[in-house]
mmCIF file of C-alpha atoms in Angstrom:
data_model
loop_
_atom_site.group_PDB
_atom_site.id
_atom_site.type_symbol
_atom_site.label_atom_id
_atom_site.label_comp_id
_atom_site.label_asym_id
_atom_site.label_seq_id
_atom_site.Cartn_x
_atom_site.Cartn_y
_atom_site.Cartn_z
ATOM 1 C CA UNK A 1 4.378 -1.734 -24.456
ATOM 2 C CA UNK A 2 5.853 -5.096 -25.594
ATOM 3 C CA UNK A 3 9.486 -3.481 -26.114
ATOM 4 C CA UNK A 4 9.471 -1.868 -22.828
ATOM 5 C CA UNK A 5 8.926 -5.714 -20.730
ATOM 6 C CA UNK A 6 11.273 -7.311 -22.759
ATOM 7 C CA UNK A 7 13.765 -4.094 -21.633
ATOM 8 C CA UNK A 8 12.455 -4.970 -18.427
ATOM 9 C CA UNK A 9 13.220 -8.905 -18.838
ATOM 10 C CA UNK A 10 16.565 -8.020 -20.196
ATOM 11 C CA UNK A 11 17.904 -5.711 -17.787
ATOM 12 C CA UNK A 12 16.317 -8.169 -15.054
ATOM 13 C CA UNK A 13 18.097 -11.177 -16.142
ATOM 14 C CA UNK A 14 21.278 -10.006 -16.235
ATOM 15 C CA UNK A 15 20.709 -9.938 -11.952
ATOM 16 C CA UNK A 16 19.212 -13.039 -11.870
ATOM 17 C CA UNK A 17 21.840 -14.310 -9.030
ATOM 18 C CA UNK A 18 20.692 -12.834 -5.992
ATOM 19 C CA UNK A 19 22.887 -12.240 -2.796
ATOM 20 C CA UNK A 20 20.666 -13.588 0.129
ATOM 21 C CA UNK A 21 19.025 -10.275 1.004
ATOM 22 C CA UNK A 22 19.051 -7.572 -1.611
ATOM 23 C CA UNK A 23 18.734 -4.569 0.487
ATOM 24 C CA UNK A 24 20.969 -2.519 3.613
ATOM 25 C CA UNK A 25 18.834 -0.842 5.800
ATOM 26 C CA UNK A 26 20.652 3.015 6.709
ATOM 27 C CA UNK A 27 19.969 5.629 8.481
ATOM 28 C CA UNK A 28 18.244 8.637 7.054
ATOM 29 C CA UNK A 29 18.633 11.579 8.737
ATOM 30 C CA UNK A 30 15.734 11.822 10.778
ATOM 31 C CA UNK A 31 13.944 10.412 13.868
ATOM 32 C CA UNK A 32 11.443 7.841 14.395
ATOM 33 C CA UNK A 33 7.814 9.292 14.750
ATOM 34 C CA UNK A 34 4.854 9.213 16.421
ATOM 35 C CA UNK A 35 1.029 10.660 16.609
ATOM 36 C CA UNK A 36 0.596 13.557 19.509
ATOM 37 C CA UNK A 37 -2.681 12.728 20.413
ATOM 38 C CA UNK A 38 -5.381 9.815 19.065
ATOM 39 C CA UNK A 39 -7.251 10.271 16.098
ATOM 40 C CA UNK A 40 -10.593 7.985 15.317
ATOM 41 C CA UNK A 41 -12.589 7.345 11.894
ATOM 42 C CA UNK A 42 -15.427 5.401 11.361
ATOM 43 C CA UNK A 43 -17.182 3.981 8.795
ATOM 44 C CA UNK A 44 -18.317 1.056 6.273
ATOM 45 C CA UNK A 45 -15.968 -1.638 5.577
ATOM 46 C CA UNK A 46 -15.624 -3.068 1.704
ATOM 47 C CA UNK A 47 -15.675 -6.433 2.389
ATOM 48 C CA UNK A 48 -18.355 -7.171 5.346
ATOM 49 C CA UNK A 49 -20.144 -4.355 5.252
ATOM 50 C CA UNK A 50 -19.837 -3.720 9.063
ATOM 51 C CA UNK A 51 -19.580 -0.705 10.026
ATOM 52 C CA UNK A 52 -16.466 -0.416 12.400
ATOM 53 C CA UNK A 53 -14.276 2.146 13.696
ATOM 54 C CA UNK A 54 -10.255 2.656 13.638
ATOM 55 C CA UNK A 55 -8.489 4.619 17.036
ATOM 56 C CA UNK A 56 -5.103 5.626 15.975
ATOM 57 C CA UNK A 57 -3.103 5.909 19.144
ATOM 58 C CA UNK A 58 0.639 6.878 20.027
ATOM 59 C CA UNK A 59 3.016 4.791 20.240
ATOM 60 C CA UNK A 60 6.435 4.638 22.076
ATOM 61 C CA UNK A 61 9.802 4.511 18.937
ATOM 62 C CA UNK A 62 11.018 1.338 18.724
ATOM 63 C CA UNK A 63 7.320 -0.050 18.738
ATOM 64 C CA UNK A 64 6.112 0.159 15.008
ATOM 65 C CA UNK A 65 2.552 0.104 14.017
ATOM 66 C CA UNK A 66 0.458 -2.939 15.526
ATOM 67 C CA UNK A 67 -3.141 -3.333 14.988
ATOM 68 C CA UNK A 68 -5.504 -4.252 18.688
ATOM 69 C CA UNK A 69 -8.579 -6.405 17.442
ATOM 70 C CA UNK A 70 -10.682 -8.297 20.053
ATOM 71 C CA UNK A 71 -8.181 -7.792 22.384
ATOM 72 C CA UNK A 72 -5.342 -9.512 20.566
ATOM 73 C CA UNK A 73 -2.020 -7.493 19.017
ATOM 74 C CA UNK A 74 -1.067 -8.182 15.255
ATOM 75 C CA UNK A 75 1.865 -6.246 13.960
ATOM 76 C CA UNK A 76 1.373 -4.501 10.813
ATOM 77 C CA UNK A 77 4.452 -7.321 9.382
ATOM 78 C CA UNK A 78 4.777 -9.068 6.305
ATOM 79 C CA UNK A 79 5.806 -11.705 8.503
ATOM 80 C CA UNK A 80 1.941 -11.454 9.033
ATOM 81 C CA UNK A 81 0.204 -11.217 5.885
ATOM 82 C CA UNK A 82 -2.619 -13.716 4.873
ATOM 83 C CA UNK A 83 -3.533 -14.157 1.546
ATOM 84 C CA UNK A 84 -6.777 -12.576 0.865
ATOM 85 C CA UNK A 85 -8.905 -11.321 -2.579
ATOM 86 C CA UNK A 86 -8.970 -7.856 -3.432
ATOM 87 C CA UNK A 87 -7.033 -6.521 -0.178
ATOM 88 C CA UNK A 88 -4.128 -6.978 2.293
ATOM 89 C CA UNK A 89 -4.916 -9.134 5.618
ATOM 90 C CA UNK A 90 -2.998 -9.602 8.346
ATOM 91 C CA UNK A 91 -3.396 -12.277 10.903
ATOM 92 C CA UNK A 92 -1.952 -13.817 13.996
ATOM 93 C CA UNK A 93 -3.307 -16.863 16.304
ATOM 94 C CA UNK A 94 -6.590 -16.643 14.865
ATOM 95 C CA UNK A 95 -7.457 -13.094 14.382
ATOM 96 C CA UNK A 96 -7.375 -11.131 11.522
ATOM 97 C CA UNK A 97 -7.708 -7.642 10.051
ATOM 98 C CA UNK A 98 -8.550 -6.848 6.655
ATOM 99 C CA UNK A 99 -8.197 -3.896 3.687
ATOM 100 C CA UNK A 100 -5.519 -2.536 5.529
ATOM 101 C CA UNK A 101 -3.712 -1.493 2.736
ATOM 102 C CA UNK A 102 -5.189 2.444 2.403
ATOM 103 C CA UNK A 103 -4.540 3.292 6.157
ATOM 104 C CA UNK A 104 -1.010 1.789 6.218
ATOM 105 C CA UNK A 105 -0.251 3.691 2.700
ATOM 106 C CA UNK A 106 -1.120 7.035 4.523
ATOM 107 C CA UNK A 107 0.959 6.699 7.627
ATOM 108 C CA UNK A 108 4.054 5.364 5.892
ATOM 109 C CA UNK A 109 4.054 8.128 3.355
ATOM 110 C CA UNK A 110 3.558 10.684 6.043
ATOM 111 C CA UNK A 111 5.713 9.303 8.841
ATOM 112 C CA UNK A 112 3.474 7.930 11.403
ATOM 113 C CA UNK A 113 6.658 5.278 12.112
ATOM 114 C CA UNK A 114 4.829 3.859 15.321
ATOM 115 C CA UNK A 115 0.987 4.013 16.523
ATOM 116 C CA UNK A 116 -1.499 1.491 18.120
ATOM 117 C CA UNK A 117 -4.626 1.183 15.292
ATOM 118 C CA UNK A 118 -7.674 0.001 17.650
ATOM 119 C CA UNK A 119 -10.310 -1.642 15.467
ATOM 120 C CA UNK A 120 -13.628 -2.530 16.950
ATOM 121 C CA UNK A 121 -17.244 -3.180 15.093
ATOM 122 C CA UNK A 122 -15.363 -5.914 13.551
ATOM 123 C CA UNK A 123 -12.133 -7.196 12.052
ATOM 124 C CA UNK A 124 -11.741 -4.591 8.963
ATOM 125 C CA UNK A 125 -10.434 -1.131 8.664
ATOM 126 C CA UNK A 126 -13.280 1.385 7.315
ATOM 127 C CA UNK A 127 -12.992 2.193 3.467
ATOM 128 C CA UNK A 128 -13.953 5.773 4.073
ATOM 129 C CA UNK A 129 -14.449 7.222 0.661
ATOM 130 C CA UNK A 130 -12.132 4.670 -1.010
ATOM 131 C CA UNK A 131 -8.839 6.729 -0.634
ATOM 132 C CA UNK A 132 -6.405 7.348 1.793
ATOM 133 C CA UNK A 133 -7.429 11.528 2.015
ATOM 134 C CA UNK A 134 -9.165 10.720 5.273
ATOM 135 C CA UNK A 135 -6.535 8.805 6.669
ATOM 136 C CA UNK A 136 -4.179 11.926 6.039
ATOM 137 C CA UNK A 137 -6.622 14.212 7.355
ATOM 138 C CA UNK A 138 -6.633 12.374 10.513
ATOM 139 C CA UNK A 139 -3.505 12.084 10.994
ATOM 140 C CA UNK A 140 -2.626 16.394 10.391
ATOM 141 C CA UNK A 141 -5.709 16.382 13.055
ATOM 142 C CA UNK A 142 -3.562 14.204 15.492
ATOM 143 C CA UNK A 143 -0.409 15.998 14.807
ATOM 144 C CA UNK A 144 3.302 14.130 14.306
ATOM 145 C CA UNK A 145 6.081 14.311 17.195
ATOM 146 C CA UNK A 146 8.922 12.803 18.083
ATOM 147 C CA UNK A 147 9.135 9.600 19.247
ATOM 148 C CA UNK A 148 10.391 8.038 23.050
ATOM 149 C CA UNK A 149 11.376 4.692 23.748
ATOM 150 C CA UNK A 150 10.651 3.891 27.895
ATOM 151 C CA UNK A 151 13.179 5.791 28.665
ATOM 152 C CA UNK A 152 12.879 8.835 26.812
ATOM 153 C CA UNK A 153 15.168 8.375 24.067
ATOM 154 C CA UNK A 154 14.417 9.113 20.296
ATOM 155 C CA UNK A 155 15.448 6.347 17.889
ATOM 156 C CA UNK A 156 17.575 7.124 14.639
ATOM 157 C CA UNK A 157 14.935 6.227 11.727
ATOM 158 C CA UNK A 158 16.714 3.669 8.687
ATOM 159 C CA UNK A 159 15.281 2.858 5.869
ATOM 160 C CA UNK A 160 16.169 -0.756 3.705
ATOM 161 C CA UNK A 161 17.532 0.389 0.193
ATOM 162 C CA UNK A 162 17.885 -1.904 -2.566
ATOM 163 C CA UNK A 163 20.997 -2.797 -3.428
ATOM 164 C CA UNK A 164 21.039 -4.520 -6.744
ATOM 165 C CA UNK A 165 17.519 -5.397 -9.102
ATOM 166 C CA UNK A 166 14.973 -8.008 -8.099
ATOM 167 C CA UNK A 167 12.041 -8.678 -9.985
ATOM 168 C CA UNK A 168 9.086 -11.723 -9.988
ATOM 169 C CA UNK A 169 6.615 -12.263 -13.286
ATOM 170 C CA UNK A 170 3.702 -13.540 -13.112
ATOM 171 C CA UNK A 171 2.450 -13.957 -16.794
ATOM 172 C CA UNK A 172 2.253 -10.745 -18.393
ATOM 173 C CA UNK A 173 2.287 -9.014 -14.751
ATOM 174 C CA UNK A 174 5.724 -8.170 -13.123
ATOM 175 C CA UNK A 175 7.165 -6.173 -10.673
ATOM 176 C CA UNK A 176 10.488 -4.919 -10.305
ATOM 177 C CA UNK A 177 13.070 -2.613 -7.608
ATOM 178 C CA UNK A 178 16.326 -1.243 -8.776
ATOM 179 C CA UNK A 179 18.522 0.846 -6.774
ATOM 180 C CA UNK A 180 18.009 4.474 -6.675
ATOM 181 C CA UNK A 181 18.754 7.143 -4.292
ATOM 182 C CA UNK A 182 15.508 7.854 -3.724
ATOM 183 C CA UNK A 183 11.760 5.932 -3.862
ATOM 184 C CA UNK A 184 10.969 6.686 -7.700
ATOM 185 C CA UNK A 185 7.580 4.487 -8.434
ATOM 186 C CA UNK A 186 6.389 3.739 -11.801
ATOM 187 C CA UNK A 187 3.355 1.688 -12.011
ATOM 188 C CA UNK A 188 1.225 0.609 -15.266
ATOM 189 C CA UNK A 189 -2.443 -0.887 -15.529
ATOM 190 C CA UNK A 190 -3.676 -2.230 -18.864
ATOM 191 C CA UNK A 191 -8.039 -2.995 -19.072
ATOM 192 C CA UNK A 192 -8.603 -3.664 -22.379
ATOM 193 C CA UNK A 193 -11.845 -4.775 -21.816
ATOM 194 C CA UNK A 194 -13.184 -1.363 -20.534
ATOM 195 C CA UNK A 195 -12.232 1.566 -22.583
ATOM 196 C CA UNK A 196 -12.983 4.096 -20.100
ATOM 197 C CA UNK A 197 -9.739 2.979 -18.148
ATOM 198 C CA UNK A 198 -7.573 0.962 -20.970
ATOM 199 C CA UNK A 199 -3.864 1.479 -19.921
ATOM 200 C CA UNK A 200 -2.725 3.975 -17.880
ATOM 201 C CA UNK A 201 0.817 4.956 -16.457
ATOM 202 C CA UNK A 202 1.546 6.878 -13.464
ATOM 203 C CA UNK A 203 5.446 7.843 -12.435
ATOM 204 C CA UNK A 204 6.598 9.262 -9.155
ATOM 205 C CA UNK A 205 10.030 10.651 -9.365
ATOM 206 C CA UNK A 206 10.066 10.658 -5.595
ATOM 207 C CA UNK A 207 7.898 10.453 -2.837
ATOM 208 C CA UNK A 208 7.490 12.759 0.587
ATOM 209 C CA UNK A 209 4.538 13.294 2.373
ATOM 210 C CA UNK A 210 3.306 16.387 0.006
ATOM 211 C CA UNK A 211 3.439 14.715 -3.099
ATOM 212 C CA UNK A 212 1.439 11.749 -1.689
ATOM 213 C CA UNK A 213 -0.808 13.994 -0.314
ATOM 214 C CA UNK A 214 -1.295 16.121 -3.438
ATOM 215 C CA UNK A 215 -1.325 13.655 -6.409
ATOM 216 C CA UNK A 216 -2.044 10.188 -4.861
ATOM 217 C CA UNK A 217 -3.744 10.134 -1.404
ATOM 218 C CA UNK A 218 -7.043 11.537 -2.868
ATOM 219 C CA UNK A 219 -7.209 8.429 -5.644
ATOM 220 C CA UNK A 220 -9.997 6.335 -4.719
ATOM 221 C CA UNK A 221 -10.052 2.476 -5.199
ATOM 222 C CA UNK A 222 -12.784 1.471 -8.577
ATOM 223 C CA UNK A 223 -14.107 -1.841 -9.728
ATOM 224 C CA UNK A 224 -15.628 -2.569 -13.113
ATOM 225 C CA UNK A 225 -19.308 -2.409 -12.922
ATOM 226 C CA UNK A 226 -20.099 -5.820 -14.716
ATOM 227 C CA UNK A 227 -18.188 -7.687 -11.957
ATOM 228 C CA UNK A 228 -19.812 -6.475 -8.817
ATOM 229 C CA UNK A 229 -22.604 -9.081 -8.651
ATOM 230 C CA UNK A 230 -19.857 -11.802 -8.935
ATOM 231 C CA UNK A 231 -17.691 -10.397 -6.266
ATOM 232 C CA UNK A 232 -21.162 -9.460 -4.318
ATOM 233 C CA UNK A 233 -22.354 -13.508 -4.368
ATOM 234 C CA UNK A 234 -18.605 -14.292 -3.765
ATOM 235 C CA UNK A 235 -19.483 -13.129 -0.250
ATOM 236 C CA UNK A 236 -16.893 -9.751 -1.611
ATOM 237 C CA UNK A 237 -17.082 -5.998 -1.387
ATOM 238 C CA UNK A 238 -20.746 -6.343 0.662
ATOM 239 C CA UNK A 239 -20.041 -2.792 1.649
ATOM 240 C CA UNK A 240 -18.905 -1.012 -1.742
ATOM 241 C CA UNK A 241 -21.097 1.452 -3.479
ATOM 242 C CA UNK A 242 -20.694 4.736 -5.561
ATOM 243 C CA UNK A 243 -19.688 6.481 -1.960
ATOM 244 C CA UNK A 244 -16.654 4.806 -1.674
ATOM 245 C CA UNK A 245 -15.402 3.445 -4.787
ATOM 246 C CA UNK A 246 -15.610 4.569 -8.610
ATOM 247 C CA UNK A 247 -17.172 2.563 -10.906
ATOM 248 C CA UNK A 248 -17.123 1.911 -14.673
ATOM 249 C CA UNK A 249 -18.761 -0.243 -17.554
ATOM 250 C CA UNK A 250 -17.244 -2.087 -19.944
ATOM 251 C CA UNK A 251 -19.586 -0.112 -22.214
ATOM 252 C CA UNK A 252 -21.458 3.113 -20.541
ATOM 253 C CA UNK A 253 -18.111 4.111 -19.334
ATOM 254 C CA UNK A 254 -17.497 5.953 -15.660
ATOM 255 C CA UNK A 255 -21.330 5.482 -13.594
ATOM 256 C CA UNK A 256 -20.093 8.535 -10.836
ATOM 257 C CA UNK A 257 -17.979 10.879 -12.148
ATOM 258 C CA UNK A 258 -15.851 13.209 -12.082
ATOM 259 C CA UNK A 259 -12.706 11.606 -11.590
ATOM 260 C CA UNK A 260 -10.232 13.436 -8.812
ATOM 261 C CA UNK A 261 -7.698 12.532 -11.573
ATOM 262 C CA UNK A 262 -8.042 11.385 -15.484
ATOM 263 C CA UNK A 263 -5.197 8.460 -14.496
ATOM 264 C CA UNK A 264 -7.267 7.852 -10.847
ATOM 265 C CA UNK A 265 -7.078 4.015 -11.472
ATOM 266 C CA UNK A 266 -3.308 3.767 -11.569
ATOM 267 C CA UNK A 267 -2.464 6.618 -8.989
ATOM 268 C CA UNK A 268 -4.822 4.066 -6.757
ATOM 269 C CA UNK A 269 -2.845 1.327 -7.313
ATOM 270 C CA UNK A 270 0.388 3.286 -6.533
ATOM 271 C CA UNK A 271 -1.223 4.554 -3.104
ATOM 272 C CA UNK A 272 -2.161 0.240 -2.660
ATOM 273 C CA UNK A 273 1.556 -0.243 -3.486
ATOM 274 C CA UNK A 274 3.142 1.952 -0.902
ATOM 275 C CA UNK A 275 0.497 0.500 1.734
ATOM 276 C CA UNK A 276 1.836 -3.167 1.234
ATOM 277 C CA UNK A 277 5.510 -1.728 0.880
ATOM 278 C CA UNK A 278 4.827 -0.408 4.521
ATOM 279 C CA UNK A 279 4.659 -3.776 5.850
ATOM 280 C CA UNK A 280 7.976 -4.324 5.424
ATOM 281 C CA UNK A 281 8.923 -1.595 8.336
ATOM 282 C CA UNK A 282 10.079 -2.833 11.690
ATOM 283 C CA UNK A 283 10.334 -1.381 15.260
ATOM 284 C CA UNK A 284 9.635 1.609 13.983
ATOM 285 C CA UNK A 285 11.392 2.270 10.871
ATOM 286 C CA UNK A 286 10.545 2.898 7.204
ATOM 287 C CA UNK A 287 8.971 0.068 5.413
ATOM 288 C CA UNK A 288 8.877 1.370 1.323
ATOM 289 C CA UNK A 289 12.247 0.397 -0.298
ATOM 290 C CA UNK A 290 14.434 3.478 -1.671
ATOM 291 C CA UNK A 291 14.549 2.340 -5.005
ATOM 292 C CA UNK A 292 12.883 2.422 -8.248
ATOM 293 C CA UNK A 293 9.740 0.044 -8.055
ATOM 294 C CA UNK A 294 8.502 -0.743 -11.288
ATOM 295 C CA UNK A 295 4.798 -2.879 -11.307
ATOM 296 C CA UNK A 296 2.705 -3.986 -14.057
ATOM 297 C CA UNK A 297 -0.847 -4.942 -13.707
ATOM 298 C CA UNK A 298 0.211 -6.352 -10.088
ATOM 299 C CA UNK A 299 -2.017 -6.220 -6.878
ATOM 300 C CA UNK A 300 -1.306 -7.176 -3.433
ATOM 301 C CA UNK A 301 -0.319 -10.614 -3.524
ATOM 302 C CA UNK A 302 2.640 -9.803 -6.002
ATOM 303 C CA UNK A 303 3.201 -6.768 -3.882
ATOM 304 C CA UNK A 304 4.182 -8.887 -0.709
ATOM 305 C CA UNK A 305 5.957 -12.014 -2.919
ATOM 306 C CA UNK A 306 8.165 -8.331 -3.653
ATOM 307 C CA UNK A 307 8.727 -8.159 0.031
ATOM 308 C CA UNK A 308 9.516 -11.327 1.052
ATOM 309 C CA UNK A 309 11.993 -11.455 -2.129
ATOM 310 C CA UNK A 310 13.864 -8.749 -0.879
ATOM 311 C CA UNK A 311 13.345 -9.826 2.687
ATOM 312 C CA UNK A 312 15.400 -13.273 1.696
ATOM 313 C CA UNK A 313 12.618 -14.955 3.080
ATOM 314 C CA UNK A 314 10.850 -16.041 -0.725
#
């Protein structure tokens, strides 16, 4: 493991000088897309334990994905992005909507490029079972189409491709993006402390909506059992339980098996990846770099400082 980050380093530094945005946004070949009809879900959030409910509505191209909550419109933006523990939170003037991360993972990787997300019951997006399989299932029940701007044109969709390596360290934590023709995502977790998990690896030689749907959608988000009554007094994961996360000890091992995969930790953090990725879409087009993004023992908040790096804006 040590001889692969200093390959990392090394290859890394030999970038170091930046131009002032790493990435060209293209066009890909396809059209901007949109829900047919509104889908709802409802259920307990991770954080507050409220129980609230998320209305996934069409949207015109051109318009992106926007959350409505009390009323007021926050664009699913990094521009937007508070930081928050243990999940992605986006606020603007005052309001804010949390774990947002699973939802957004599961329309980016299957194309929802512009929708209206209602949230009411309170200001976070149901966990569900902990995955994003709901969120897919809800949107196959909705069905894609095309796109129309107000005056029924479709809109060419472009995605931003990386252009030459960036990369940000954060002691033994890193994550990286190299150019690549297509979004290849390698991502490694390392918990010594709990053998059950210990380090795991997960590659994705490229992404479309059936691999996500087949090997990472399903992967459900887990916490390590000997932490929960920190995070619990910590005012943290008030609505988390063995229904919508998986859970393991430090020394009993996994408390609700079976796993959906024996790697389910690190597929997770891949599907929590390409949901922060997706907030750097904008009026409608793709928001997960085509490139190679390589992460090590990151998590949101190194996720987004990836964004804004290649946004220019760090």
């Amino acid at each position: 493991m040590a001889s692969f980050m200093e390959a990392i380093r090394k290859v890394a530094s030999k970038f170091s000088k930046l131009s002032a945005v790493p990435i060209s946004w293209k066009e890909i070949g396809v059209l901007q897309q949109t829900l047919v009809s509104k889908v709802s879900r409802s259920g307990v959030s991770l954080h507050s334990g409220a129980c609230t409910t998320a209305t996934i509505c069409p949207a015109r191209a051109g318009e992106g994905r926007f959350f409505v909550c009390g009323g007021h419109r926050i664009p699913a933006s990094v521009d937007f992005v508070s930081e928050s523990p243990l999940c992605t939170t986006l606020c603007r003037n005052g309001t804010m909507v949390r774990t947002v991360e699973h939802l957004l993972s599961a329309l980016e990787a299957v194309g929802v490029d512009n929708c209206r997300i209602e949230i009411t019951g309170g200001n976070e997006v149901p966990l569900l079972d902990g995955s994003a399989k709901q969120w897919v299932q809800a949107i196959e029940e909705g069905g894609l189409c095309i796109a129309k701007d107000d005056n029924g044109n479709s809109i060419n969709k472009r995605a931003p491709f990386v252009l030459e390596p960036v990369h940000l360290w954060r002691n033994d934590s890193f994550v990286a993006a190299f150019p690549s023709s297509t979004v290849h995502i390698t991502y490694g977790i390392d918990f010594p402390q709990v053998p059950a998990i210990g380090r795991q690896w997960f590659s994705c030689l490229s992404l479309d909506s059936s691999v996500y749907t087949e090997e990472i959608a399903s992967s459900r988000t887990f916490c390590i059992y000997e932490e929960v009554e920190r995070l619990r007094s910590a005012g943290l994961i008030q609505g988390g339980s063995t229904e919508n996360a998986i859970v393991c000890s430090t020394n009993a091992g996994w408390l609700n098996p079976p796993l959906h995969f024996d790697d389910e930790p690190c597929r997770h953090k891949v599907l929590d990846l390409i949901g922060d990725l997706s907030l750097f879409a904008q009026d409608g087009h793709q928001g997960l770099p085509v490139g190679h993004i390589i992460a090590y023992k990151g998590g949101h908040s190194l996720h987004i400082q990836l964004l804004r790096l290649l946004s220019g804006s760090h």
